[in-house]
Amino acid sequence: MVPVAVGSDGFGSLRVPAACCGLVALKPGIGVVPAELGVTSWGGVGVNGPIAATVADTALLFSALADDPRLAVVEAPPSLRVVIPTNEPVPHVWADEAARGAVTAVRETLTDIGHFTATAHLPYPRNLLPVFARWFSTPAADVEAFVVDRSALQRRTIAEAAQRAERFFDDHAADVVMTPTSPRMPVKAEGWSRRGWLANVAASSMSTTYTPFWSLAGWPAITVPAGIHPISGTPVGVQFAARPGSETLLLALAGQVERHRPWERVPAR
């Protein structure tokens, strides 16, 4: 209905829906886009960012949100080292064949372009309690019904994720990490308001396993279209993440992928 839009992303609310709709979405790092330009919360990890059908439009809207016209220019990136984690963020939740295939296809394109790709084990946090505590405590804060010290939880959780990401990038000389955006095809949109909270949490969390880590770290991440799911017929996306301040680099890499692997502009139908 529109060429571009603004959304908010706490644990993946920009990236996962965009991936399922064949769109580009950029989750900026914390503090890059002023909070007053949208709705941010989620215990300090929520940020506002652009959604669009092309990388150029995503960059243009991002430059307006960040109040920096220079960010609208998408240039070709230098040769990069792109590392692909070999492990899953959540135990016993595996990416399906379509999600894995999208990463493999984009990896081949990156190699052909001239980037160096490698695989490595990413030390995702094993204790998921702080993640779910953040998830549940944020809406509870609206009714002042949650008694945990959220500010302390925020500092501790964000610090741990950022340190893990920093060590991984240092240990593997990584410029960018690539993962699926979502491990599975989207769930059917039917009757979720009539189901219990556990069913809703399970469905949501199974679709957002790859995105929360970068939100907790406060690092920027972008999703780009990378194919069509053979079962659902819905688009599949891959996610690039990089160090704080790398939004321009992510847009440059996404733009290069778009030029070499152009995708159908689904909203244009």
Short mmCIF file of C-alpha atoms in Angstrom, two decimals:
data_model
loop_
_atom_site.label_atom_id
_atom_site.label_comp_id
_atom_site.label_asym_id
_atom_site.label_seq_id
_atom_site.Cartn_x
_atom_site.Cartn_y
_atom_site.Cartn_z
CA MET A 1 0.00 0.00 0.00
CA VAL A 2 2.97 2.30 0.57
CA PRO A 3 6.51 2.48 -0.86
CA VAL A 4 8.21 2.75 2.54
CA ALA A 5 7.23 2.45 6.20
CA VAL A 6 8.64 2.87 9.70
CA GLY A 7 8.49 0.05 12.20
CA SER A 8 9.90 -0.84 15.59
CA ASP A 9 12.07 -3.84 16.40
CA GLY A 10 12.62 -5.26 19.86
CA PHE A 11 13.37 -8.91 19.14
CA GLY A 12 12.75 -9.03 15.39
CA SER A 13 9.49 -7.21 14.71
CA LEU A 14 10.99 -5.36 11.74
CA ARG A 15 13.14 -8.11 10.30
CA VAL A 16 10.98 -11.23 10.53
CA PRO A 17 7.75 -9.79 9.04
CA ALA A 18 9.79 -8.06 6.33
CA ALA A 19 11.52 -11.33 5.46
CA CYS A 20 8.16 -13.11 5.21
CA CYS A 21 6.89 -10.41 2.83
CA GLY A 22 9.91 -10.14 0.54
CA LEU A 23 11.00 -6.76 1.90
CA VAL A 24 14.16 -5.11 3.20
CA ALA A 25 14.21 -3.95 6.83
CA LEU A 26 17.05 -2.36 8.78
CA LYS A 27 17.25 -2.56 12.55
CA PRO A 28 19.67 0.23 13.47
CA GLY A 29 21.92 0.02 16.48
CA ILE A 30 20.67 1.45 19.74
CA GLY A 31 20.64 5.26 19.75
CA VAL A 32 21.07 5.79 16.00
CA VAL A 33 17.43 6.77 15.36
CA PRO A 34 15.85 9.10 17.95
CA ALA A 35 13.30 7.27 20.07
CA GLU A 36 10.70 10.01 19.66
CA LEU A 37 10.36 9.16 15.95
CA GLY A 38 8.39 6.03 16.76
CA VAL A 39 7.55 3.51 19.43
CA THR A 40 10.49 2.00 21.29
CA SER A 41 10.51 -0.04 24.45
CA TRP A 42 11.24 -3.68 25.16
CA GLY A 43 13.46 -2.87 28.08
CA GLY A 44 15.78 -0.62 26.13
CA VAL A 45 16.46 -2.86 23.12
CA GLY A 46 13.59 -1.62 20.93
CA VAL A 47 14.57 0.67 18.05
CA ASN A 48 12.82 2.28 15.10
CA GLY A 49 13.86 1.53 11.54
CA PRO A 50 12.84 1.53 7.87
CA ILE A 51 11.03 -1.09 5.78
CA ALA A 52 10.99 -0.90 1.98
CA ALA A 53 10.97 -2.99 -1.19
CA THR A 54 14.50 -1.97 -2.21
CA VAL A 55 17.78 -1.24 -0.47
CA ALA A 56 17.90 2.26 -1.96
CA ASP A 57 14.50 3.15 -0.51
CA THR A 58 15.50 1.62 2.83
CA ALA A 59 18.63 3.76 2.92
CA LEU A 60 16.70 6.89 1.96
CA LEU A 61 14.18 6.48 4.76
CA PHE A 62 16.95 5.55 7.20
CA SER A 63 18.79 8.78 6.35
CA ALA A 64 15.64 10.75 7.16
CA LEU A 65 15.07 8.90 10.44
CA ALA A 66 18.69 9.38 11.50
CA ASP A 67 18.72 13.00 10.21
CA ASP A 68 21.84 12.40 8.11
CA PRO A 69 21.46 12.77 4.31
CA ARG A 70 24.81 11.03 3.77
CA LEU A 71 23.25 7.73 4.84
CA ALA A 72 21.02 7.72 1.75
CA VAL A 73 24.00 6.96 -0.50
CA VAL A 74 24.49 3.21 -1.02
CA GLU A 75 27.98 2.49 -2.33
CA ALA A 76 29.68 -0.79 -3.17
CA PRO A 77 31.29 -2.32 -0.09
CA PRO A 78 34.93 -3.39 0.13
CA SER A 79 35.82 -7.06 0.18
CA LEU A 80 34.40 -8.42 3.43
CA ARG A 81 34.81 -11.46 5.64
CA VAL A 82 31.32 -12.86 6.16
CA VAL A 83 31.01 -15.52 8.85
CA ILE A 84 28.09 -17.95 8.98
CA PRO A 85 27.33 -19.56 12.36
CA THR A 86 27.12 -23.34 12.28
CA ASN A 87 24.94 -23.63 15.39
CA GLU A 88 21.39 -22.64 16.26
CA PRO A 89 20.54 -19.82 18.71
CA VAL A 90 17.86 -21.87 20.48
CA PRO A 91 18.44 -25.55 21.34
CA HIS A 92 16.24 -28.01 19.44
CA VAL A 93 14.91 -25.31 17.08
CA TRP A 94 16.53 -25.87 13.69
CA ALA A 95 16.31 -23.90 10.49
CA ASP A 96 14.29 -25.70 7.84
CA GLU A 97 15.66 -26.62 4.43
CA ALA A 98 14.43 -23.42 2.79
CA ALA A 99 16.10 -21.20 5.39
CA ARG A 100 19.38 -23.10 5.14
CA GLY A 101 19.17 -23.09 1.36
CA ALA A 102 18.74 -19.31 1.28
CA VAL A 103 21.92 -18.83 3.30
CA THR A 104 23.81 -21.25 1.04
CA ALA A 105 22.63 -19.48 -2.11
CA VAL A 106 23.54 -16.02 -0.83
CA ARG A 107 26.90 -17.34 0.36
CA GLU A 108 27.66 -18.55 -3.16
CA THR A 109 26.78 -15.11 -4.51
CA LEU A 110 28.99 -13.37 -1.97
CA THR A 111 31.89 -15.63 -2.88
CA ASP A 112 31.38 -14.96 -6.59
CA ILE A 113 31.38 -11.22 -5.92
CA GLY A 114 34.71 -11.44 -4.13
CA HIS A 115 33.87 -11.65 -0.44
CA PHE A 116 35.46 -14.25 1.81
CA THR A 117 33.01 -16.51 3.63
CA ALA A 118 33.66 -18.86 6.52
CA THR A 119 31.74 -20.83 9.14
CA ALA A 120 32.17 -20.83 12.90
CA HIS A 121 30.38 -21.60 16.15
CA LEU A 122 28.70 -18.49 17.57
CA PRO A 123 28.42 -18.63 21.39
CA TYR A 124 24.78 -17.68 21.73
CA PRO A 125 23.62 -17.40 25.38
CA ARG A 126 22.40 -20.77 26.64
CA ASN A 127 20.36 -19.29 29.47
CA LEU A 128 17.22 -17.98 27.78
CA LEU A 129 15.53 -16.87 31.00
CA PRO A 130 16.74 -13.24 30.71
CA VAL A 131 15.38 -13.11 27.17
CA PHE A 132 11.92 -14.28 28.17
CA ALA A 133 12.04 -12.13 31.30
CA ARG A 134 12.65 -9.10 29.10
CA TRP A 135 9.87 -10.17 26.76
CA PHE A 136 7.30 -10.54 29.53
CA SER A 137 8.46 -7.71 31.78
CA THR A 138 8.10 -5.04 29.10
CA PRO A 139 4.32 -5.22 28.60
CA ALA A 140 3.94 -5.88 32.32
CA ALA A 141 5.66 -2.58 33.02
CA ASP A 142 2.67 -0.82 31.49
CA VAL A 143 0.51 -1.99 34.37
CA GLU A 144 3.31 -1.84 36.96
CA ALA A 145 2.83 -5.48 37.78
CA PHE A 146 6.40 -6.71 37.38
CA VAL A 147 8.67 -6.42 40.42
CA VAL A 148 12.06 -7.35 38.93
CA ASP A 149 14.59 -4.51 38.72
CA ARG A 150 14.34 -4.04 34.96
CA SER A 151 17.17 -1.52 34.75
CA ALA A 152 19.60 -3.99 36.28
CA LEU A 153 18.33 -6.75 34.00
CA GLN A 154 18.79 -4.48 31.00
CA ARG A 155 22.41 -3.62 31.76
CA ARG A 156 23.40 -7.20 32.52
CA THR A 157 21.64 -8.81 29.56
CA ILE A 158 22.78 -6.26 26.97
CA ALA A 159 26.36 -6.34 28.26
CA GLU A 160 26.56 -10.13 28.00
CA ALA A 161 25.21 -10.29 24.46
CA ALA A 162 27.43 -7.43 23.28
CA GLN A 163 30.51 -9.05 24.81
CA ARG A 164 29.73 -12.38 23.16
CA ALA A 165 29.25 -10.70 19.78
CA GLU A 166 32.46 -8.67 20.18
CA ARG A 167 34.52 -11.74 21.06
CA PHE A 168 33.10 -13.68 18.12
CA PHE A 169 33.92 -10.91 15.66
CA ASP A 170 37.41 -10.53 17.09
CA ASP A 171 38.16 -14.26 17.19
CA HIS A 172 37.08 -14.82 13.60
CA ALA A 173 38.11 -11.45 12.09
CA ALA A 174 34.50 -11.05 11.00
CA ASP A 175 33.13 -7.99 9.26
CA VAL A 176 29.59 -9.35 8.97
CA VAL A 177 27.63 -12.34 10.26
CA MET A 178 24.98 -13.97 8.06
CA THR A 179 22.10 -16.15 9.28
CA PRO A 180 18.57 -16.95 8.17
CA THR A 181 16.20 -14.21 9.25
CA SER A 182 13.65 -16.77 10.41
CA PRO A 183 14.12 -20.53 10.77
CA ARG A 184 10.74 -21.48 9.33
CA MET A 185 7.85 -20.41 7.16
CA PRO A 186 5.39 -18.05 8.84
CA VAL A 187 2.57 -19.51 10.88
CA LYS A 188 -0.93 -19.21 9.51
CA ALA A 189 -2.76 -16.06 10.58
CA GLU A 190 -5.81 -17.63 12.10
CA GLY A 191 -7.44 -17.22 15.48
CA TRP A 192 -4.38 -16.38 17.56
CA SER A 193 -6.32 -13.94 19.72
CA ARG A 194 -8.50 -16.84 20.85
CA ARG A 195 -5.58 -19.03 21.86
CA GLY A 196 -3.70 -19.06 25.14
CA TRP A 197 -0.55 -17.10 25.90
CA LEU A 198 1.65 -20.20 25.75
CA ALA A 199 0.53 -21.02 22.21
CA ASN A 200 1.21 -17.45 21.12
CA VAL A 201 4.62 -17.35 22.78
CA ALA A 202 5.61 -20.68 21.26
CA ALA A 203 4.57 -19.64 17.76
CA SER A 204 6.31 -16.27 18.00
CA SER A 205 9.51 -17.53 19.56
CA MET A 206 9.89 -20.35 17.03
CA SER A 207 9.87 -17.77 14.23
CA THR A 208 12.31 -15.33 15.83
CA THR A 209 15.25 -17.41 16.98
CA TYR A 210 17.89 -15.59 14.91
CA THR A 211 16.95 -11.97 15.58
CA PRO A 212 16.88 -11.40 19.38
CA PHE A 213 20.64 -11.86 19.94
CA TRP A 214 21.50 -8.80 17.85
CA SER A 215 18.77 -6.78 19.56
CA LEU A 216 20.13 -7.71 22.99
CA ALA A 217 23.64 -6.78 21.84
CA GLY A 218 22.37 -3.46 20.46
CA TRP A 219 24.06 -4.12 17.11
CA PRO A 220 22.58 -3.23 13.71
CA ALA A 221 21.10 -5.93 11.46
CA ILE A 222 19.35 -6.02 8.12
CA THR A 223 17.21 -8.58 6.31
CA VAL A 224 17.08 -9.00 2.52
CA PRO A 225 14.91 -11.29 0.37
CA ALA A 226 16.60 -14.55 -0.61
CA GLY A 227 14.05 -16.80 -2.27
CA ILE A 228 10.61 -18.36 -1.90
CA HIS A 229 9.62 -21.07 0.56
CA PRO A 230 8.59 -24.16 -1.43
CA ILE A 231 5.79 -25.12 0.96
CA SER A 232 4.16 -21.83 1.96
CA GLY A 233 5.02 -19.89 -1.19
CA THR A 234 6.08 -16.97 1.01
CA PRO A 235 9.42 -15.16 0.72
CA VAL A 236 12.49 -16.21 2.67
CA GLY A 237 15.12 -13.78 3.96
CA VAL A 238 18.70 -13.76 5.18
CA GLN A 239 20.01 -11.51 7.94
CA PHE A 240 23.30 -9.62 8.02
CA ALA A 241 24.58 -8.22 11.33
CA ALA A 242 27.66 -6.14 12.10
CA ARG A 243 29.35 -4.04 14.76
CA PRO A 244 27.79 -0.82 16.12
CA GLY A 245 27.97 1.98 13.58
CA SER A 246 27.91 -0.40 10.60
CA GLU A 247 24.48 0.49 9.23
CA THR A 248 26.04 1.96 6.06
CA LEU A 249 28.14 -1.17 5.58
CA LEU A 250 25.09 -3.41 5.94
CA LEU A 251 23.14 -1.33 3.43
CA ALA A 252 26.08 -1.48 1.02
CA LEU A 253 26.31 -5.26 1.28
CA ALA A 254 22.53 -5.62 0.96
CA GLY A 255 22.57 -3.39 -2.12
CA GLN A 256 25.27 -5.53 -3.69
CA VAL A 257 23.25 -8.68 -3.03
CA GLU A 258 20.20 -7.00 -4.57
CA ARG A 259 22.15 -6.18 -7.75
CA HIS A 260 23.46 -9.73 -8.13
CA ARG A 261 20.36 -11.54 -6.83
CA PRO A 262 17.45 -9.23 -7.73
CA TRP A 263 14.19 -10.14 -6.06
CA GLU A 264 10.62 -9.73 -7.17
CA ARG A 265 9.11 -6.58 -5.72
CA VAL A 266 6.14 -8.29 -4.09
CA PRO A 267 4.34 -5.05 -3.05
CA ALA A 268 4.28 -3.95 -6.71
CA ARG A 269 1.75 -6.64 -7.61
#
